[in-house]
PDB file of C-alpha atoms in Angstrom:
ATOM      1  CA  MET A   1      -0.133   0.002   0.251  1.00 86.00           C
ATOM      2  CA  LEU A   2       3.048   2.462   1.173  1.00 93.00           C
ATOM      3  CA  ARG A   3       4.656   1.642  -2.469  1.00 94.00           C
ATOM      4  CA  ILE A   4       1.515   2.689  -4.682  1.00 96.00           C
ATOM      5  CA  LEU A   5       0.803   5.566  -2.944  1.00 96.00           C
ATOM      6  CA  SER A   6       4.601   6.380  -3.028  1.00 97.00           C
ATOM      7  CA  PHE A   7       4.231   6.688  -6.630  1.00 98.00           C
ATOM      8  CA  LEU A   8       1.784   9.455  -6.297  1.00 98.00           C
ATOM      9  CA  PRO A   9       3.415  12.655  -7.154  1.00 98.00           C
ATOM     10  CA  LEU A  10       4.431  15.061  -4.183  1.00 98.00           C
ATOM     11  CA  ARG A  11       1.579  17.733  -5.272  1.00 98.00           C
ATOM     12  CA  ILE A  12      -0.678  14.999  -4.707  1.00 98.00           C
ATOM     13  CA  LEU A  13       0.855  13.747  -1.262  1.00 99.00           C
ATOM     14  CA  TYR A  14       0.910  17.113   0.348  1.00 99.00           C
ATOM     15  CA  VAL A  15      -3.283  17.039  -0.191  1.00 99.00           C
ATOM     16  CA  PHE A  16      -2.669  14.355   2.031  1.00 98.00           C
ATOM     17  CA  SER A  17      -0.620  15.961   4.140  1.00 99.00           C
ATOM     18  CA  ASP A  18      -2.693  18.678   4.774  1.00 99.00           C
ATOM     19  CA  PHE A  19      -5.701  16.677   5.604  1.00 98.00           C
ATOM     20  CA  PHE A  20      -3.559  14.665   8.644  1.00 98.00           C
ATOM     21  CA  PHE A  21      -2.579  18.305   9.901  1.00 98.00           C
ATOM     22  CA  PHE A  22      -6.046  19.171  10.385  1.00 98.00           C
ATOM     23  CA  ILE A  23      -6.528  16.068  12.073  1.00 97.00           C
ATOM     24  CA  GLY A  24      -3.942  15.855  14.512  1.00 96.00           C
ATOM     25  CA  TYR A  25      -3.971  19.393  15.040  1.00 97.00           C
ATOM     26  CA  TYR A  26      -7.510  20.439  15.638  1.00 97.00           C
ATOM     27  CA  LEU A  27      -9.278  17.013  16.352  1.00 97.00           C
ATOM     28  CA  ILE A  28      -6.526  14.880  18.349  1.00 96.00           C
ATOM     29  CA  ARG A  29      -4.344  17.457  19.192  1.00 94.00           C
ATOM     30  CA  TYR A  30      -1.394  15.111  18.870  1.00 95.00           C
ATOM     31  CA  ARG A  31       1.196  15.214  21.793  1.00 96.00           C
ATOM     32  CA  HIS A  32      -0.257  18.664  21.937  1.00 97.00           C
ATOM     33  CA  GLN A  33       0.998  19.215  25.577  1.00 97.00           C
ATOM     34  CA  VAL A  34       4.205  17.760  25.306  1.00 97.00           C
ATOM     35  CA  ILE A  35       5.232  19.976  22.514  1.00 98.00           C
ATOM     36  CA  ARG A  36       3.867  22.971  23.853  1.00 98.00           C
ATOM     37  CA  ASN A  37       6.296  22.195  27.042  1.00 97.00           C
ATOM     38  CA  ASN A  38       9.087  21.831  24.765  1.00 98.00           C
ATOM     39  CA  LEU A  39       8.508  24.922  23.211  1.00 98.00           C
ATOM     40  CA  VAL A  40       7.897  27.138  26.589  1.00 98.00           C
ATOM     41  CA  GLN A  41      10.902  25.741  28.217  1.00 98.00           C
ATOM     42  CA  SER A  42      13.193  25.946  25.058  1.00 98.00           C
ATOM     43  CA  PHE A  43      12.218  29.553  24.534  1.00 98.00           C
ATOM     44  CA  PRO A  44      11.030  31.437  27.605  1.00 97.00           C
ATOM     45  CA  GLY A  45      11.122  34.847  25.964  1.00 96.00           C
ATOM     46  CA  LYS A  46       8.743  33.903  23.280  1.00 98.00           C
ATOM     47  CA  SER A  47       4.858  35.072  23.906  1.00 98.00           C
ATOM     48  CA  ASN A  48       1.953  32.487  23.505  1.00 98.00           C
ATOM     49  CA  ALA A  49       0.956  33.583  20.093  1.00 98.00           C
ATOM     50  CA  GLU A  50       4.667  32.690  18.904  1.00 98.00           C
ATOM     51  CA  ILE A  51       4.882  29.635  20.482  1.00 98.00           C
ATOM     52  CA  LYS A  52       1.029  28.661  19.217  1.00 98.00           C
ATOM     53  CA  LYS A  53       2.671  29.567  15.710  1.00 98.00           C
ATOM     54  CA  ILE A  54       5.548  27.485  16.206  1.00 99.00           C
ATOM     55  CA  SER A  55       3.694  24.495  17.287  1.00 98.00           C
ATOM     56  CA  LYS A  56       1.238  24.714  14.040  1.00 98.00           C
ATOM     57  CA  ASP A  57       4.014  25.372  11.659  1.00 98.00           C
ATOM     58  CA  PHE A  58       5.931  22.126  13.222  1.00 98.00           C
ATOM     59  CA  TYR A  59       2.320  20.013  12.533  1.00 98.00           C
ATOM     60  CA  ALA A  60       2.520  20.433   9.215  1.00 98.00           C
ATOM     61  CA  HIS A  61       6.260  19.850   8.991  1.00 99.00           C
ATOM     62  CA  LEU A  62       5.894  16.925  10.703  1.00 98.00           C
ATOM     63  CA  CYS A  63       2.919  16.061   8.149  1.00 98.00           C
ATOM     64  CA  ASP A  64       4.824  16.491   5.662  1.00 99.00           C
ATOM     65  CA  TYR A  65       7.978  14.218   6.930  1.00 99.00           C
ATOM     66  CA  VAL A  66       5.560  11.306   6.888  1.00 98.00           C
ATOM     67  CA  PHE A  67       4.341  11.795   3.286  1.00 99.00           C
ATOM     68  CA  GLU A  68       8.075  12.820   2.060  1.00 99.00           C
ATOM     69  CA  THR A  69       9.575   9.384   3.881  1.00 98.00           C
ATOM     70  CA  ILE A  70       7.054   7.575   2.121  1.00 98.00           C
ATOM     71  CA  LYS A  71       7.763   9.205  -1.196  1.00 98.00           C
ATOM     72  CA  LEU A  72      11.409   7.899  -0.652  1.00 98.00           C
ATOM     73  CA  ILE A  73      10.322   4.388  -1.702  1.00 98.00           C
ATOM     74  CA  THR A  74      10.422   5.382  -5.078  1.00 98.00           C
ATOM     75  CA  ILE A  75      11.529   8.660  -5.864  1.00 98.00           C
ATOM     76  CA  SER A  76      14.712   9.097  -7.868  1.00 96.00           C
ATOM     77  CA  GLY A  77      18.122  10.447  -7.054  1.00 95.00           C
ATOM     78  CA  GLU A  78      17.845  13.134  -9.837  1.00 96.00           C
ATOM     79  CA  GLU A  79      14.426  14.323  -8.045  1.00 97.00           C
ATOM     80  CA  LEU A  80      16.255  14.101  -4.998  1.00 97.00           C
ATOM     81  CA  ASN A  81      19.101  16.120  -6.076  1.00 96.00           C
ATOM     82  CA  GLN A  82      16.519  18.725  -7.480  1.00 97.00           C
ATOM     83  CA  ARG A  83      14.580  18.909  -4.265  1.00 98.00           C
ATOM     84  CA  MET A  84      17.656  18.799  -2.029  1.00 98.00           C
ATOM     85  CA  LYS A  85      20.880  20.831  -2.495  1.00 98.00           C
ATOM     86  CA  PHE A  86      23.974  20.371  -1.024  1.00 97.00           C
ATOM     87  CA  ARG A  87      26.289  23.582  -0.433  1.00 96.00           C
ATOM     88  CA  ASN A  88      29.672  24.103   0.559  1.00 95.00           C
ATOM     89  CA  THR A  89      30.561  20.544  -0.123  1.00 94.00           C
ATOM     90  CA  GLU A  90      34.203  22.117  -0.594  1.00 93.00           C
ATOM     91  CA  GLN A  91      34.473  21.525   3.120  1.00 90.00           C
ATOM     92  CA  LEU A  92      34.327  17.522   2.481  1.00 95.00           C
ATOM     93  CA  ASP A  93      36.449  17.538  -1.031  1.00 94.00           C
ATOM     94  CA  ARG A  94      39.632  17.513   0.624  1.00 93.00           C
ATOM     95  CA  PHE A  95      39.030  14.182   2.547  1.00 97.00           C
ATOM     96  CA  VAL A  96      36.911  12.610  -0.316  1.00 96.00           C
ATOM     97  CA  GLU A  97      39.862  13.277  -2.514  1.00 96.00           C
ATOM     98  CA  LYS A  98      42.277  11.466   0.195  1.00 96.00           C
ATOM     99  CA  LYS A  99      39.382   9.162   0.529  1.00 96.00           C
ATOM    100  CA  ILE A 100      39.112   9.575   4.407  1.00 96.00           C
ATOM    101  CA  PRO A 101      36.537   8.542   5.983  1.00 96.00           C
ATOM    102  CA  ILE A 102      34.363  10.791   7.931  1.00 97.00           C
ATOM    103  CA  ILE A 103      31.587  10.921  10.782  1.00 97.00           C
ATOM    104  CA  GLY A 104      28.536  12.746  10.148  1.00 98.00           C
ATOM    105  CA  LEU A 105      26.514  14.719  12.762  1.00 99.00           C
ATOM    106  CA  SER A 106      23.018  15.028  11.692  1.00 98.00           C
ATOM    107  CA  SER A 107      19.950  15.862  13.635  1.00 98.00           C
ATOM    108  CA  HIS A 108      16.112  15.850  13.610  1.00 98.00           C
ATOM    109  CA  ASN A 109      15.499  18.674  11.823  1.00 98.00           C
ATOM    110  CA  PHE A 110      13.359  18.035   8.426  1.00 98.00           C
ATOM    111  CA  ASN A 111      13.663  15.995   6.670  1.00 98.00           C
ATOM    112  CA  TRP A 112      16.887  14.190   8.161  1.00 98.00           C
ATOM    113  CA  GLU A 113      15.419  10.790   5.984  1.00 98.00           C
ATOM    114  CA  TRP A 114      16.154  12.955   2.720  1.00 98.00           C
ATOM    115  CA  VAL A 115      19.681  14.340   4.045  1.00 98.00           C
ATOM    116  CA  LEU A 116      20.680  11.057   4.162  1.00 98.00           C
ATOM    117  CA  VAL A 117      19.092   9.437   0.961  1.00 98.00           C
ATOM    118  CA  SER A 118      19.965  12.213  -0.925  1.00 98.00           C
ATOM    119  CA  ALA A 119      23.328  12.228   0.262  1.00 98.00           C
ATOM    120  CA  ASN A 120      23.946   8.699  -0.901  1.00 97.00           C
ATOM    121  CA  ALA A 121      22.016   9.668  -3.992  1.00 96.00           C
ATOM    122  CA  ASN A 122      24.256  12.401  -5.179  1.00 93.00           C
ATOM    123  CA  MET A 123      27.372  12.661  -3.181  1.00 95.00           C
ATOM    124  CA  ALA A 124      30.773  11.400  -3.756  1.00 95.00           C
ATOM    125  CA  ILE A 125      31.026   9.455  -0.358  1.00 96.00           C
ATOM    126  CA  LYS A 126      28.338   6.735   0.659  1.00 97.00           C
ATOM    127  CA  TRP A 127      26.807   7.441   3.924  1.00 98.00           C
ATOM    128  CA  ASP A 128      26.230   4.373   6.466  1.00 97.00           C
ATOM    129  CA  PHE A 129      24.002   5.308   9.241  1.00 97.00           C
ATOM    130  CA  VAL A 130      23.910   4.186  12.742  1.00 96.00           C
ATOM    131  CA  TYR A 131      20.340   3.357  14.136  1.00 94.00           C
ATOM    132  CA  MET A 132      18.324   2.464  17.378  1.00 90.00           C
ATOM    133  CA  PRO A 133      15.584  -0.489  16.502  1.00 90.00           C
ATOM    134  CA  ILE A 134      12.076   0.444  16.986  1.00 89.00           C
ATOM    135  CA  THR A 135       9.319  -2.005  18.918  1.00 89.00           C
ATOM    136  CA  SER A 136       6.928  -2.073  15.924  1.00 92.00           C
ATOM    137  CA  ASN A 137       8.881  -4.118  13.507  1.00 93.00           C
ATOM    138  CA  SER A 138       6.895  -3.007  10.641  1.00 94.00           C
ATOM    139  CA  LEU A 139       8.046   0.721  10.841  1.00 94.00           C
ATOM    140  CA  ASP A 140      11.784  -0.444  11.581  1.00 94.00           C
ATOM    141  CA  GLN A 141      11.698  -2.303   8.800  1.00 95.00           C
ATOM    142  CA  PHE A 142      10.135   0.207   6.423  1.00 96.00           C
ATOM    143  CA  LEU A 143      12.715   2.746   7.695  1.00 96.00           C
ATOM    144  CA  LEU A 144      15.786   0.652   7.441  1.00 96.00           C
ATOM    145  CA  ASN A 145      14.377   0.028   3.688  1.00 96.00           C
ATOM    146  CA  VAL A 146      14.348   3.824   2.512  1.00 97.00           C
ATOM    147  CA  ARG A 147      17.221   4.673   4.596  1.00 97.00           C
ATOM    148  CA  SER A 148      19.338   1.964   2.824  1.00 97.00           C
ATOM    149  CA  ARG A 149      18.211   2.898  -0.928  1.00 95.00           C
ATOM    150  CA  PHE A 150      21.300   4.223  -2.882  1.00 97.00           C
ATOM    151  CA  GLY A 151      23.915   2.350  -0.813  1.00 96.00           C
ATOM    152  CA  GLY A 152      23.615   3.346   3.014  1.00 96.00           C
ATOM    153  CA  TYR A 153      24.214   0.437   5.138  1.00 95.00           C
ATOM    154  CA  PRO A 154      22.483  -0.173   8.442  1.00 96.00           C
ATOM    155  CA  ILE A 155      24.475   0.046  11.546  1.00 96.00           C
ATOM    156  CA  LYS A 156      22.895  -0.692  14.982  1.00 93.00           C
ATOM    157  CA  ARG A 157      24.012   1.352  17.725  1.00 91.00           C
ATOM    158  CA  MET A 158      25.116  -1.496  20.193  1.00 89.00           C
ATOM    159  CA  ASP A 159      26.914  -2.641  17.381  1.00 92.00           C
ATOM    160  CA  LEU A 160      28.950   0.302  16.538  1.00 90.00           C
ATOM    161  CA  GLY A 161      32.075  -0.678  18.335  1.00 87.00           C
ATOM    162  CA  ARG A 162      32.056  -3.886  16.575  1.00 89.00           C
ATOM    163  CA  GLU A 163      31.803  -1.933  13.245  1.00 91.00           C
ATOM    164  CA  LEU A 164      34.431   0.185  13.707  1.00 87.00           C
ATOM    165  CA  ILE A 165      37.365  -2.154  14.309  1.00 86.00           C
ATOM    166  CA  ARG A 166      35.844  -4.606  11.035  1.00 88.00           C
ATOM    167  CA  ARG A 167      35.996  -1.691   8.423  1.00 86.00           C
ATOM    168  CA  LYS A 168      38.831   0.305   9.939  1.00 85.00           C
ATOM    169  CA  GLY A 169      39.972   2.794   7.072  1.00 82.00           C
ATOM    170  CA  VAL A 170      36.996   1.923   4.740  1.00 92.00           C
ATOM    171  CA  PHE A 171      36.209   5.036   2.768  1.00 96.00           C
ATOM    172  CA  ARG A 172      32.648   5.387   3.586  1.00 96.00           C
ATOM    173  CA  GLY A 173      30.688   8.066   6.307  1.00 97.00           C
ATOM    174  CA  ILE A 174      29.314   7.378   9.308  1.00 97.00           C
ATOM    175  CA  ALA A 175      26.147   9.054  10.026  1.00 98.00           C
ATOM    176  CA  ILE A 176      24.629   9.427  13.380  1.00 97.00           C
ATOM    177  CA  LEU A 177      21.835  11.553  14.548  1.00 97.00           C
ATOM    178  CA  GLY A 178      23.406  13.146  17.026  1.00 97.00           C
ATOM    179  CA  ASP A 179      20.721  14.875  19.111  1.00 97.00           C
ATOM    180  CA  GLN A 180      18.615  11.697  19.416  1.00 92.00           C
ATOM    181  CA  PHE A 181      18.225  10.429  23.489  1.00 90.00           C
ATOM    182  CA  PRO A 182      20.485   8.349  24.729  1.00 87.00           C
ATOM    183  CA  GLY A 183      18.597   4.819  25.144  1.00 70.00           C
ATOM    184  CA  HIS A 184      20.470   2.053  24.732  1.00 61.00           C
ATOM    185  CA  GLN A 185      21.545   0.282  28.292  1.00 62.00           C
ATOM    186  CA  ASN A 186      25.367   0.895  27.676  1.00 60.00           C
ATOM    187  CA  ASP A 187      25.110   4.519  26.446  1.00 71.00           C
ATOM    188  CA  LYS A 188      27.265   6.947  28.381  1.00 85.00           C
ATOM    189  CA  TYR A 189      25.569  10.390  29.257  1.00 92.00           C
ATOM    190  CA  PHE A 190      27.043  13.721  28.327  1.00 95.00           C
ATOM    191  CA  TRP A 191      24.846  16.610  29.619  1.00 96.00           C
ATOM    192  CA  LYS A 192      25.160  19.679  28.328  1.00 96.00           C
ATOM    193  CA  THR A 193      23.143  23.195  28.675  1.00 97.00           C
ATOM    194  CA  PHE A 194      20.727  22.988  25.685  1.00 98.00           C
ATOM    195  CA  LEU A 195      17.743  25.592  24.711  1.00 98.00           C
ATOM    196  CA  HIS A 196      18.010  26.695  28.068  1.00 97.00           C
ATOM    197  CA  GLN A 197      17.656  23.549  29.770  1.00 96.00           C
ATOM    198  CA  SER A 198      20.343  20.391  31.017  1.00 96.00           C
ATOM    199  CA  THR A 199      20.148  17.910  28.698  1.00 96.00           C
ATOM    200  CA  VAL A 200      21.524  14.697  27.978  1.00 95.00           C
ATOM    201  CA  PHE A 201      23.155  13.594  24.855  1.00 96.00           C
ATOM    202  CA  ASN A 202      24.935  10.217  24.077  1.00 93.00           C
ATOM    203  CA  GLY A 203      28.285  10.507  25.106  1.00 93.00           C
ATOM    204  CA  ALA A 204      29.555   7.686  22.143  1.00 91.00           C
ATOM    205  CA  VAL A 205      29.663  10.500  20.160  1.00 94.00           C
ATOM    206  CA  ASN A 206      32.592  12.064  21.853  1.00 95.00           C
ATOM    207  CA  GLN A 207      34.424   8.933  21.988  1.00 93.00           C
ATOM    208  CA  LEU A 208      34.060   8.452  18.274  1.00 94.00           C
ATOM    209  CA  PRO A 209      36.582  10.642  17.234  1.00 96.00           C
ATOM    210  CA  PHE A 210      39.686   9.776  19.071  1.00 95.00           C
ATOM    211  CA  THR A 211      38.488   6.379  18.584  1.00 93.00           C
ATOM    212  CA  THR A 212      38.806   6.542  14.748  1.00 94.00           C
ATOM    213  CA  GLN A 213      40.700   9.655  14.086  1.00 96.00           C
ATOM    214  CA  TYR A 214      38.358  10.669  11.523  1.00 97.00           C
ATOM    215  CA  PRO A 215      37.540  13.996  10.883  1.00 98.00           C
ATOM    216  CA  VAL A 216      33.788  15.035  12.062  1.00 98.00           C
ATOM    217  CA  ILE A 217      31.486  17.140  10.219  1.00 98.00           C
ATOM    218  CA  MET A 218      27.872  18.288  10.459  1.00 99.00           C
ATOM    219  CA  PHE A 219      24.647  18.384   8.464  1.00 98.00           C
ATOM    220  CA  ASN A 220      22.495  21.449   8.762  1.00 98.00           C
ATOM    221  CA  CYS A 221      19.043  20.727   6.658  1.00 98.00           C
ATOM    222  CA  HIS A 222      17.338  24.407   6.223  1.00 98.00           C
ATOM    223  CA  ARG A 223      13.613  24.081   4.858  1.00 97.00           C
ATOM    224  CA  LYS A 224      13.652  26.244   1.674  1.00 97.00           C
ATOM    225  CA  LYS A 225      10.235  25.531   0.441  1.00 97.00           C
ATOM    226  CA  ARG A 226       7.540  22.712   0.777  1.00 98.00           C
ATOM    227  CA  GLY A 227       9.497  19.752  -0.588  1.00 98.00           C
ATOM    228  CA  TYR A 228      12.595  22.098  -1.311  1.00 98.00           C
ATOM    229  CA  TYR A 229      15.497  21.587   1.275  1.00 99.00           C
ATOM    230  CA  GLU A 230      19.174  22.563   1.717  1.00 98.00           C
ATOM    231  CA  VAL A 231      22.102  21.422   3.625  1.00 98.00           C
ATOM    232  CA  THR A 232      25.451  23.125   4.563  1.00 98.00           C
ATOM    233  CA  PHE A 233      28.211  21.558   6.537  1.00 98.00           C
ATOM    234  CA  ASP A 234      30.238  22.741   9.560  1.00 98.00           C
ATOM    235  CA  ILE A 235      33.419  21.143  10.506  1.00 98.00           C
ATOM    236  CA  ILE A 236      33.406  20.106  14.147  1.00 98.00           C
ATOM    237  CA  GLY A 237      36.813  18.643  14.213  1.00 98.00           C
ATOM    238  CA  GLU A 238      39.801  17.272  12.300  1.00 97.00           C
ATOM    239  CA  PRO A 239      42.307  14.511  13.238  1.00 97.00           C
ATOM    240  CA  PRO A 240      44.632  14.455  15.537  1.00 97.00           C
ATOM    241  CA  HIS A 241      42.014  14.128  18.261  1.00 97.00           C
ATOM    242  CA  ASP A 242      42.725  13.851  21.702  1.00 95.00           C
ATOM    243  CA  LYS A 243      40.691  12.431  24.739  1.00 92.00           C
ATOM    244  CA  ASN A 244      39.540  15.896  25.726  1.00 93.00           C
ATOM    245  CA  PHE A 245      38.090  16.856  22.669  1.00 96.00           C
ATOM    246  CA  SER A 246      34.136  17.363  22.882  1.00 97.00           C
ATOM    247  CA  ALA A 247      32.334  17.222  19.424  1.00 98.00           C
ATOM    248  CA  LEU A 248      28.925  17.012  21.439  1.00 98.00           C
ATOM    249  CA  ASP A 249      29.617  20.301  22.829  1.00 98.00           C
ATOM    250  CA  ILE A 250      30.549  22.102  19.176  1.00 98.00           C
ATOM    251  CA  TYR A 251      27.511  20.196  18.102  1.00 99.00           C
ATOM    252  CA  ALA A 252      25.081  21.353  20.217  1.00 98.00           C
ATOM    253  CA  GLU A 253      25.717  24.967  19.850  1.00 98.00           C
ATOM    254  CA  LYS A 254      25.914  24.676  16.431  1.00 98.00           C
ATOM    255  CA  LEU A 255      22.517  22.886  16.359  1.00 99.00           C
ATOM    256  CA  GLU A 256      21.067  25.433  18.780  1.00 98.00           C
ATOM    257  CA  GLY A 257      21.589  28.122  16.623  1.00 98.00           C
ATOM    258  CA  LEU A 258      20.247  26.454  13.449  1.00 98.00           C
ATOM    259  CA  ILE A 259      17.125  25.289  15.621  1.00 99.00           C
ATOM    260  CA  GLN A 260      16.746  29.249  17.060  1.00 98.00           C
ATOM    261  CA  SER A 261      16.947  30.066  12.566  1.00 97.00           C
ATOM    262  CA  ASN A 262      13.887  28.142  12.292  1.00 98.00           C
ATOM    263  CA  PRO A 263      12.569  26.804  15.347  1.00 98.00           C
ATOM    264  CA  SER A 264       9.164  24.871  13.520  1.00 98.00           C
ATOM    265  CA  ASN A 265      11.537  22.611  11.793  1.00 98.00           C
ATOM    266  CA  TRP A 266      13.216  20.636  14.842  1.00 99.00           C
ATOM    267  CA  LEU A 267      11.540  17.523  16.177  1.00 98.00           C
ATOM    268  CA  TRP A 268       9.276  18.769  19.121  1.00 98.00           C
ATOM    269  CA  SER A 269       6.893  15.949  19.670  1.00 97.00           C
ATOM    270  CA  HIS A 270       9.122  13.844  21.661  1.00 93.00           C
ATOM    271  CA  LYS A 271      10.184  13.798  25.299  1.00 91.00           C
ATOM    272  CA  ARG A 272      13.576  15.263  24.426  1.00 93.00           C
ATOM    273  CA  TRP A 273      13.807  16.087  28.424  1.00 91.00           C
ATOM    274  CA  LYS A 274      12.320  12.837  30.096  1.00 81.00           C
ATOM    275  CA  GLU A 275      14.162  11.835  33.459  1.00 72.00           C
ATOM    276  CA  VAL A 276      16.989   9.592  32.876  1.00 67.00           C
ATOM    277  CA  ASP A 277      17.865   6.624  35.401  1.00 60.00           C
TER     278      ASP A 277
END
């Protein structure tokens, strides 16, 4: 069913998105309180009207995300290249020319699924991705299938250490959602003030640069208009890395700036600041 749906042009899929937006925002009010609490705590200086506007825009972007991700089942690399533009790629050229593997920190900025798949379709380096399996087997398999299009290889978070040893020196990028809540029982916690709140990140991200001695870059996804995005790159750090290098400190500061520039484009519906054990 989803595959058949994915053959529809995006302009038709966005009609479905508008319908689901109306249902989710006005009737079901999907995670309304979670979204509002996250926004109020993250932007203490914004008025109620501003918070409401961000929330409403976020709902619209979230619904677009769902149908854009369905479209990934069959979308061509050419269409993705038209809709997802990668800027300042010269930041990566010197690593690519020398075939140096790269650690790429992404974030839950819409549409992060398109960032990964489009990068594999159109960039000179293939990007494998670190993921946490989710409880719904069917949804988990769907996401693995679309993320693996154009050559991406899935790496379970709990297998990352073994995988790094196995693939030492292999010329491929490793893409990680750096803002993901640390969910695996072996994840180490890294605390950082982020969006005016004490926030926990996955401390393993800070270990990777020292362990691998790979350069670390950041994907910054900007929503230009409906169905069109732009990605810019920042260099987080270059080897040699010592044990005190904190990629997460730099990443969190840059991500906060990215979110503040377009608040409705980040994933506010998850319980990012829930209590940790």
